[in-house]
Coordinates of C-alpha atoms and ligand atoms in Angstrom, one line a residue:
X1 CA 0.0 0.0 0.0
X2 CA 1.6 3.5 -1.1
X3 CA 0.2 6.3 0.6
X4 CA 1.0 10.7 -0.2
X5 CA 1.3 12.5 3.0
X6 CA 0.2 16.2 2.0
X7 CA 0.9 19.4 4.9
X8 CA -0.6 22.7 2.7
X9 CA 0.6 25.5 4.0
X10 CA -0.8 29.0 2.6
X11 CA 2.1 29.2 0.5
X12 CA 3.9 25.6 0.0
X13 CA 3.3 22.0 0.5
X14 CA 5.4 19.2 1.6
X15 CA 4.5 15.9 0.8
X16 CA 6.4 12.3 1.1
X17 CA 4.9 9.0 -0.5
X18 CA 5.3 6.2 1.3
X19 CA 5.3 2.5 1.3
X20 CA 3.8 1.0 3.5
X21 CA 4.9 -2.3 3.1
X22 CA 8.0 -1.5 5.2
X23 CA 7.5 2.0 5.7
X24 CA 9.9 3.9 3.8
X25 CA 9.6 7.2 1.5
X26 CA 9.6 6.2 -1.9
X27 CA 10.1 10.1 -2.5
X28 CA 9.3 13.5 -0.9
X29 CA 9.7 17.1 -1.7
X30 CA 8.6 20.5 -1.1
X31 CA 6.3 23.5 -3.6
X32 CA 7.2 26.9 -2.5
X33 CA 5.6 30.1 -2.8
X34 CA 2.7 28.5 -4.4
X35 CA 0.3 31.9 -5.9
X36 CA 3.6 33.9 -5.5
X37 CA 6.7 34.9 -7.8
X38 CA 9.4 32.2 -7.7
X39 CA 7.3 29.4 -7.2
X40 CA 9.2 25.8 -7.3
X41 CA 8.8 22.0 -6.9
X42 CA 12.1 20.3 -4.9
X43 CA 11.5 16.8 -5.4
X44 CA 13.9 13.6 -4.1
X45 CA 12.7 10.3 -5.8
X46 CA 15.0 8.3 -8.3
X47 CA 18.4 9.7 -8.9
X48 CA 19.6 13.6 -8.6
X49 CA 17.4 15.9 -7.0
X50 CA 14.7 17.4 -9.4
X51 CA 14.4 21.1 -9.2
X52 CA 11.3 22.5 -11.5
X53 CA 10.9 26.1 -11.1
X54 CA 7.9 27.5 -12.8
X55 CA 4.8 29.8 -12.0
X56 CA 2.5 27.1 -9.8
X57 CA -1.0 29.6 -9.2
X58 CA -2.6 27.1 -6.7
X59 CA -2.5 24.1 -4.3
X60 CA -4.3 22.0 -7.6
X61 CA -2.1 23.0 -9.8
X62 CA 1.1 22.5 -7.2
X63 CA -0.6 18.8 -6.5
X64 CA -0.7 18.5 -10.4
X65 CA 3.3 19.0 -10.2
X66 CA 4.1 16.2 -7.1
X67 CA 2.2 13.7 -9.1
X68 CA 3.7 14.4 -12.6
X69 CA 7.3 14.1 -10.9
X70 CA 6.3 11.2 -8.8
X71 CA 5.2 9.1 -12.0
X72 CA 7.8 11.0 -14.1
X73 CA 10.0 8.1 -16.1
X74 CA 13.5 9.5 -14.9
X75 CA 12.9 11.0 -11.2
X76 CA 9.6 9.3 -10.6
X77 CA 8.6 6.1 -8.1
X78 CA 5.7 4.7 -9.4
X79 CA 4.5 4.4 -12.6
X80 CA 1.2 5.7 -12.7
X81 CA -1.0 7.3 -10.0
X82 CA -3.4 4.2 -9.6
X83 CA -0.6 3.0 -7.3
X84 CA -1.4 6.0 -4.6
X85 CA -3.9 3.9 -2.4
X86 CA -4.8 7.2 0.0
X87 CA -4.0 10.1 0.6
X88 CA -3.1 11.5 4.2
X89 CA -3.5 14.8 5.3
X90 CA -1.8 17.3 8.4
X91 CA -4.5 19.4 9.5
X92 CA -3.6 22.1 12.1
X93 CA -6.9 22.1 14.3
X94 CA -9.7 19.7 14.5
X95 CA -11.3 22.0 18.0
X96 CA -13.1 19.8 20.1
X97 CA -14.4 17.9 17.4
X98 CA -11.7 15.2 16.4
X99 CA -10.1 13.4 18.8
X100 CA -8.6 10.7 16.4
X101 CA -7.6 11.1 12.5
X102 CA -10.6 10.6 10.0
X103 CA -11.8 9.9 6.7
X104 CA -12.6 13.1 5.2
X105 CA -16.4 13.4 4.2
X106 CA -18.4 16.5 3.8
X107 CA -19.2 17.0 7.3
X108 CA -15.4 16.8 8.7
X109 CA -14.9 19.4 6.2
X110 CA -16.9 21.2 7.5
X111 CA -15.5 20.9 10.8
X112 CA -12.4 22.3 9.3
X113 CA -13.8 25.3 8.3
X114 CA -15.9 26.0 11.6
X115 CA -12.4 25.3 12.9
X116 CA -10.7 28.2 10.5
X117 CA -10.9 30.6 13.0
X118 CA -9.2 28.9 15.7
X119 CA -6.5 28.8 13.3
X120 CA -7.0 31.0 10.5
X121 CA -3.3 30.8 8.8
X122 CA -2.9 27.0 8.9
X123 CA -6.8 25.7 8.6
X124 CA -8.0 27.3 5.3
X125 CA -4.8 25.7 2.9
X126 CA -5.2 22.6 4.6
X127 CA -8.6 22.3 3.6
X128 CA -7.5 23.8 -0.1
X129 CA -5.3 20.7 -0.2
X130 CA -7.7 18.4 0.6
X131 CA -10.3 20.1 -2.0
X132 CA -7.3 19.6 -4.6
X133 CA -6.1 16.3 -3.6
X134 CA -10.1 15.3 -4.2
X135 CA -10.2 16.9 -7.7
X136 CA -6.7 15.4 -8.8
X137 CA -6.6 12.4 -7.5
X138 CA -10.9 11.0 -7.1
X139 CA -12.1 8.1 -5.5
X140 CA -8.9 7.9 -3.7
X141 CA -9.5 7.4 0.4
X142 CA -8.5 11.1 1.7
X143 CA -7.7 11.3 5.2
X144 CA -7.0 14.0 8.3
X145 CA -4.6 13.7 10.8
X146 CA -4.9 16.9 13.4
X147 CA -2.3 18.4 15.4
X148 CA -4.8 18.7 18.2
X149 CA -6.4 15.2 19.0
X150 CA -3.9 13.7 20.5
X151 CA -4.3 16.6 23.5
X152 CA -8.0 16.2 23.7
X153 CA -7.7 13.7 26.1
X154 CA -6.2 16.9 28.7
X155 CA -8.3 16.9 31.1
X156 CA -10.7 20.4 31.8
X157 CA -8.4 21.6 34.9
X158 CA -5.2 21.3 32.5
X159 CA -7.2 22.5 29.5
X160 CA -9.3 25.4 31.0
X161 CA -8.5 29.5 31.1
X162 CA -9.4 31.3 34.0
X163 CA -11.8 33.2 32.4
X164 CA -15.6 33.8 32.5
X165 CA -17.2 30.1 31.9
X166 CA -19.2 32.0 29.1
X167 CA -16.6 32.4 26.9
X168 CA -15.7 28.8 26.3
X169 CA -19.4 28.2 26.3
X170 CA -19.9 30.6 23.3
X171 CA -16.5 30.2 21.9
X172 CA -14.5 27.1 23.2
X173 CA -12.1 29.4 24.1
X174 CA -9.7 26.8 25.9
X175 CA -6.0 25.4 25.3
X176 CA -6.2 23.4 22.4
X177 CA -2.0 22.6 21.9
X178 CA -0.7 20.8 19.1
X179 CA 2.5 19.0 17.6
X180 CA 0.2 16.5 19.0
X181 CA 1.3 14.0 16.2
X182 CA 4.9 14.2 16.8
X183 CA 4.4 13.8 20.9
X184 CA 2.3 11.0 20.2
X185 CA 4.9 9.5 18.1
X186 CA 8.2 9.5 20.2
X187 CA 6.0 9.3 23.5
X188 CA 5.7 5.5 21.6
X189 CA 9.0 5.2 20.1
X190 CA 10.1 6.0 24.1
X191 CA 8.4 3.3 25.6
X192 CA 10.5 0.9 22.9
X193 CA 14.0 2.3 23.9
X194 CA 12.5 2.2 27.7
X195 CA 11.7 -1.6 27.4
X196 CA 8.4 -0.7 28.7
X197 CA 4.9 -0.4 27.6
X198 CA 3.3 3.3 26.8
X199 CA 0.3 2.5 29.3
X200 CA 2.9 2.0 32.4
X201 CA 4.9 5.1 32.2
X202 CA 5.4 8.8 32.7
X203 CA 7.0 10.9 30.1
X204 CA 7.8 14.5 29.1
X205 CA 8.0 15.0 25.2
X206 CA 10.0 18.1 24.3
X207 CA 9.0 19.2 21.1
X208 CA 11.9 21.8 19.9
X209 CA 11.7 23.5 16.5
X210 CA 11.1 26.9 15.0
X211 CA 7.7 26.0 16.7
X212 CA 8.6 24.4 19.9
X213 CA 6.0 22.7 22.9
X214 CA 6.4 20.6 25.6
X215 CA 3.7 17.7 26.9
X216 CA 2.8 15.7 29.7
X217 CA 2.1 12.6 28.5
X218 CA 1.2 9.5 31.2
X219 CA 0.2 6.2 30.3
X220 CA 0.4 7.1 26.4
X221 CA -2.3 10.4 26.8
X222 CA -1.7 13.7 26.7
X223 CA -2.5 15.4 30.1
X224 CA -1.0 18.6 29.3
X225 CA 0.6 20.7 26.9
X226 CA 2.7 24.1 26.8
X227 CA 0.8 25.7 23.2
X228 CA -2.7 26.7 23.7
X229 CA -5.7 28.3 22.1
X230 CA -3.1 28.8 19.6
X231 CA 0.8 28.2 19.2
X232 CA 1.8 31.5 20.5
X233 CA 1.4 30.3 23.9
X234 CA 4.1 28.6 26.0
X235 CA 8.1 28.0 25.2
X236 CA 9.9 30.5 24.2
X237 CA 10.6 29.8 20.8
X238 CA 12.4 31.0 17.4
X239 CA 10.0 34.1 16.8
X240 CA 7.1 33.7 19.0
X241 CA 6.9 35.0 23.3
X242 CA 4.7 32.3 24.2
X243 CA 4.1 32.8 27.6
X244 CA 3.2 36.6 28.8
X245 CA 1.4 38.9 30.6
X246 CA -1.7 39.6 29.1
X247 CA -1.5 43.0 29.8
X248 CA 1.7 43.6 27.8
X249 CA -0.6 43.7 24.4
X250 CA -2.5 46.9 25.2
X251 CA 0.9 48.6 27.2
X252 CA 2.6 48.0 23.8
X253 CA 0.1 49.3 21.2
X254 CA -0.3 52.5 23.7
X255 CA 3.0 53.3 23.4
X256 CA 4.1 52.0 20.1
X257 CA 1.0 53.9 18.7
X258 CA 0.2 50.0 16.6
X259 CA -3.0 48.1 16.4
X260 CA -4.0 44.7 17.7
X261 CA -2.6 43.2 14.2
X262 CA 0.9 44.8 14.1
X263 CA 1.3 43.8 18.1
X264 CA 0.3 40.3 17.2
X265 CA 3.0 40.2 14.5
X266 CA 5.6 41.4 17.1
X267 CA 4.6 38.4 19.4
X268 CA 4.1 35.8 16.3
X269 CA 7.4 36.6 14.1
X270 CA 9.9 39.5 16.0
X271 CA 10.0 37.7 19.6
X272 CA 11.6 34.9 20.9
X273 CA 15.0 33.7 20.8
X274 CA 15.2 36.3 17.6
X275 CA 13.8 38.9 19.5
X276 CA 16.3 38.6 22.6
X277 CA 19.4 37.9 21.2
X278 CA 19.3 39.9 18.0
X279 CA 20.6 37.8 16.1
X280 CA 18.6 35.4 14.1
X281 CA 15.6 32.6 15.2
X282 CA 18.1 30.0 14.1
X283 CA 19.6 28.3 17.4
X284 CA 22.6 27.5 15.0
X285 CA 23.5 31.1 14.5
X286 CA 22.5 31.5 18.2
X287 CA 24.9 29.1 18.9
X288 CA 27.9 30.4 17.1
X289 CA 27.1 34.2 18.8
X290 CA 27.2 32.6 22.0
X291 CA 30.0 30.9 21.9
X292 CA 31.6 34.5 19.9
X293 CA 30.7 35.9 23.1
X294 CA 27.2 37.6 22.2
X295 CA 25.8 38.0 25.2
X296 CA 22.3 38.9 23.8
X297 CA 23.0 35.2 22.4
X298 CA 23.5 33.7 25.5
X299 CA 21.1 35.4 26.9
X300 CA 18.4 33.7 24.5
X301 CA 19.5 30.5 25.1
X302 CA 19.5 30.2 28.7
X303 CA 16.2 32.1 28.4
X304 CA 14.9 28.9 25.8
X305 CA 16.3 26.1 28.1
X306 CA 15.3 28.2 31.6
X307 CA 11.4 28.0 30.1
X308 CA 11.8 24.4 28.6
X309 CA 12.9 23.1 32.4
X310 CA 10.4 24.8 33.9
X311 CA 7.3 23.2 32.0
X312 CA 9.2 19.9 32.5
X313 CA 9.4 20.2 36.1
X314 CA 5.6 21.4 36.5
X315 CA 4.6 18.5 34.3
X316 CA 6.9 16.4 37.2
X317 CA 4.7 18.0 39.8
X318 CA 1.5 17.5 37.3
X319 CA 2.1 13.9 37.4
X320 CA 3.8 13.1 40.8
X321 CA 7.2 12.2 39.0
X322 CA 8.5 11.1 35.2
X323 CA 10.6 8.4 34.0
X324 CA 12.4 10.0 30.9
X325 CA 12.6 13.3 29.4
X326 CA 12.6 12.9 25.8
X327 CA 13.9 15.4 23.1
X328 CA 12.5 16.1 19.5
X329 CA 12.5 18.2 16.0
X330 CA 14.9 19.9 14.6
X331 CA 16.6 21.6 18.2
X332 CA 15.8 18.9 20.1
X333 CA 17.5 16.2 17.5
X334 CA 20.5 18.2 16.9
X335 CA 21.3 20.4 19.7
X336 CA 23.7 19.5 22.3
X337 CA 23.9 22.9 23.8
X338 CA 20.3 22.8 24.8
X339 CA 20.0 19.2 25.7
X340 CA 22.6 19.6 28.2
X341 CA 21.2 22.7 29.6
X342 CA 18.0 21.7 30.2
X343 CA 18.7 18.4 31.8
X344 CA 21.3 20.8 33.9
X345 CA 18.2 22.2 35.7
X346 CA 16.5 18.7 36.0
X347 CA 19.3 16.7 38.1
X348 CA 17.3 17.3 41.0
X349 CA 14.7 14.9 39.7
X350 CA 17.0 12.2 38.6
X351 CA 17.7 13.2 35.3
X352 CA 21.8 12.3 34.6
X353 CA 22.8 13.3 31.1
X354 CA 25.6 11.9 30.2
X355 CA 28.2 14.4 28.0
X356 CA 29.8 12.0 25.9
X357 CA 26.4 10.1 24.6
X358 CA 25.0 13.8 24.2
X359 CA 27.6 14.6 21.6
X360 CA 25.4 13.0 19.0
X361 CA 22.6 14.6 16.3
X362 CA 19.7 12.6 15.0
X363 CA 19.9 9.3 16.7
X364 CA 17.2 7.4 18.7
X365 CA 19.4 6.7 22.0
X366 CA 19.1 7.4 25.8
X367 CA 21.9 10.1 26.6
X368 CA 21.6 9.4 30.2
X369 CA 24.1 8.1 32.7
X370 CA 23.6 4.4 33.9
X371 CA 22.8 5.9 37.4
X372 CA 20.2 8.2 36.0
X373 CA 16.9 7.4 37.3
X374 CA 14.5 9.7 35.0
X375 CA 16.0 8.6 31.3
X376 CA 17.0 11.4 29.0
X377 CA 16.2 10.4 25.7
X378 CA 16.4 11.9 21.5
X379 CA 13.9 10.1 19.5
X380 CA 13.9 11.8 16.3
X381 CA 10.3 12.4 15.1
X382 CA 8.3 11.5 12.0
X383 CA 5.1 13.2 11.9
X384 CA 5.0 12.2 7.7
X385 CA 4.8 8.6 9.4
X386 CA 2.5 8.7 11.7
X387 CA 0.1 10.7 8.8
X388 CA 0.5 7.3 6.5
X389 CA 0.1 5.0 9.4
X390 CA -3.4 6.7 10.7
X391 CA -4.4 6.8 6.9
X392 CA -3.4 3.3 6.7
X393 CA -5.2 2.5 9.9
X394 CA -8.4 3.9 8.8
X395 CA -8.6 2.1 5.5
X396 CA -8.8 -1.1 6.8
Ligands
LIG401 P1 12.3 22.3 12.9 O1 11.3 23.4 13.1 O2 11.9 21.1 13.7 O3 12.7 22.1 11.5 O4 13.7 22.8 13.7 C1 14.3 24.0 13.3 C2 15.3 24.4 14.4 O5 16.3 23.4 14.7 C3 16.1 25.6 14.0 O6 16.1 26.6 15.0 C4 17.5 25.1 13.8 O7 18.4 26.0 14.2 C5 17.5 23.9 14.8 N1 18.6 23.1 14.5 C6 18.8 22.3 13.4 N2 20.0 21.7 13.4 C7 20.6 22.1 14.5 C8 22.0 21.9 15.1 N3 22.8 21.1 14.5 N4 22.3 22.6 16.2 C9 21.4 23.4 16.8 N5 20.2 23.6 16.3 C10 19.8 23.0 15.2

């Protein structure tokens, strides 16, 4: 069974087919700046890289592109596009409607769109997508996998703002989080390098990337999460604040004489680690001005990794002790640095990172010292898999 995993954003679209039969890509790639100039398909089947760079208007027509290169007789995989069983889909936010991936019909499309303005810059082109997908590629199973169900088992203390009740009665107003697909993933992929199962254990996933979130996960469900009615909230992380005062918003537009819209673009795209040190949102570059002696650098990092222990500890306290601390994406994977700051703060809890296991990028392994008795662990994530294995799932 071959299945294309499709994540629309407003202007590009990654995608990865994938076998099923021992789970491999058989090819991904990337369209960017679909509707804009410069648009491009980046596509890694058979032999060299394929690089098409022509005007692409639209999701259909970008869709139009992945499956001419994936049947295409020098780059392609398969040889015609009967051979795509499914198709899988990342959809932001499913609200409180979807606690589980789905087979699209018209009325969970319509659940996207009542979900649109919960998240109006990722909901609307992963509905295009889907529209698309249907019209290119019919009678083909299309399926969505949200970045919110796996937190809708949180319970309502965990998942409830303190504000008037009537607000989450009109508006479900509420913390929602997401990344859900990749903490679902290595919160599994834990319990196999732990030797134990899922149900038994306690486990912080540390989701660090651009976007970054951190969740309490015990006995395999999500209890709480850092992100919350959107992804602003929570970790400090490449450009957003996440977590601050309320009161901040209406302080800054006073005195920066901006509206609601320009404040929300400091918080979304000037803030976090970018914002402090300066620099850049790229913990690489932070990284290298750090170590140059930036302070502003250094500042941002031990900001980052300050924020990241602290949500680990409170999920500690939120479920009376953990037995590993596991690391994720593209920080999480790759950087030492931060791994061995955090865990730094988290020796009081057992956590025993171990420097010379540390010194390693990519690699499902515990970095922990024998005597450690909460398991730091880096399980790379694979939220393209986890798409294809729902979809998969669902078929049958
Ligand atoms: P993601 O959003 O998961 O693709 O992760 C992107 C983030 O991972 C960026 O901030 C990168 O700087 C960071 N990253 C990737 N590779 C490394 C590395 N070798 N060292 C430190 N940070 C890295």
């Amino acid at each position: 069974m071959k299945i294309l995993v499709l994540n629309c954003g407003s202007s590009s679209l990654k995608y990865q087919l994938i076998d099923m039969t021992n789970e491999n890509a058989l090819a991904k790639g990337l369209v960017e700046r679909i509707g804009i100039d410069g648009s491009r398909l980046v596509h890694e089947g058979t032999g060299d890289k394929f690089v098409l760079e022509t005007p692409i208007a639209d999701h259909k027509a970008a869709i139009g592109h992945v499956t001419d290169a994936l049947i295409n007789a020098a780059h392609g995989v398969i040889k015609n596009i009967d051979e795509i069983n499914a198709v899988g889909h990342r959809v932001v936010h499913g609200g409180e409607h979807f606690a589980g991936s789905v087979i699209i019909t018209d009325e969970v499309k319509k659940a996207i769109i009542e979900c649109a303005d919960l998240a109006p810059l990722h909901n609307p082109p992963n509905l295009t997508g889907i529209l698309a997908a249907e019209e290119l590629l019919p009678g083909k199973p299309q399926c969505g996998v949200f970045d919110t169900a796996f937190h809708q088992t949180m319970p309502a203390k965990a998942y409830m703002y303190a504000l008037p009740m009537e607000l989450y009665d009109k508006y479900k107003i509420r913390r929602y989080g997401f990344h859900g697909t990749s903490h679902r993933y290595v919160s599994q992929k834990a319990a196999e390098l732990l030797g134990k199962p899922v149900a038994s254990l306690k486990l912080v996933t540390c989701h660090l990337g651009n976007g970054a979130s951190v969740c309490a996960v015990d006995g395999g469900k999500s209890v709480d999460t850092s992100m919350g009615f959107t992804p602003l909230e929570g970790l400090i992380m490449g450009t957003r604040c996440g977590d601050i005062d309320p009161a901040v918003v209406q302080f800054i537009m006073d005195k920066e004489k901006i509206d609601i819209k320009a404040a929300l673009d400091i918080f979304n795209k000037k803030s976090g680690v970018l914002g402090i040190s300066c620099v850049s949102s790229d913990f690489r570059d932070i990284e290298d001005a750090a170590a140059a002696g930036n302070k502003q650098a250094e500042l941002a990092l031990d900001s980052f990794c300050y924020r990241v222990a602290k949500y680990v500890g409170s999920y500690a306290a939120a479920m009376n002790g953990i037995d590993a601390v596991i690391f994720t994406a593209g920080l999480g994977e790759n950087g030492k640095i931060v791994r061995e700051k955090v865990c730094g703060y988290l020796t009081y809890l057992g956590v025993q990172i171990d420097l010379e296991k540390n010194n390693v990028r990519g690699k499902f392994v515990d970095i922990g010292k024998p005597e450690a008795t909460v398991r730091p662990l880096i399980v790379p994530t694979n939220e393209e898999l986890v798409i294809a294995r729902d979809t998969a799932e669902l078929l049958k």
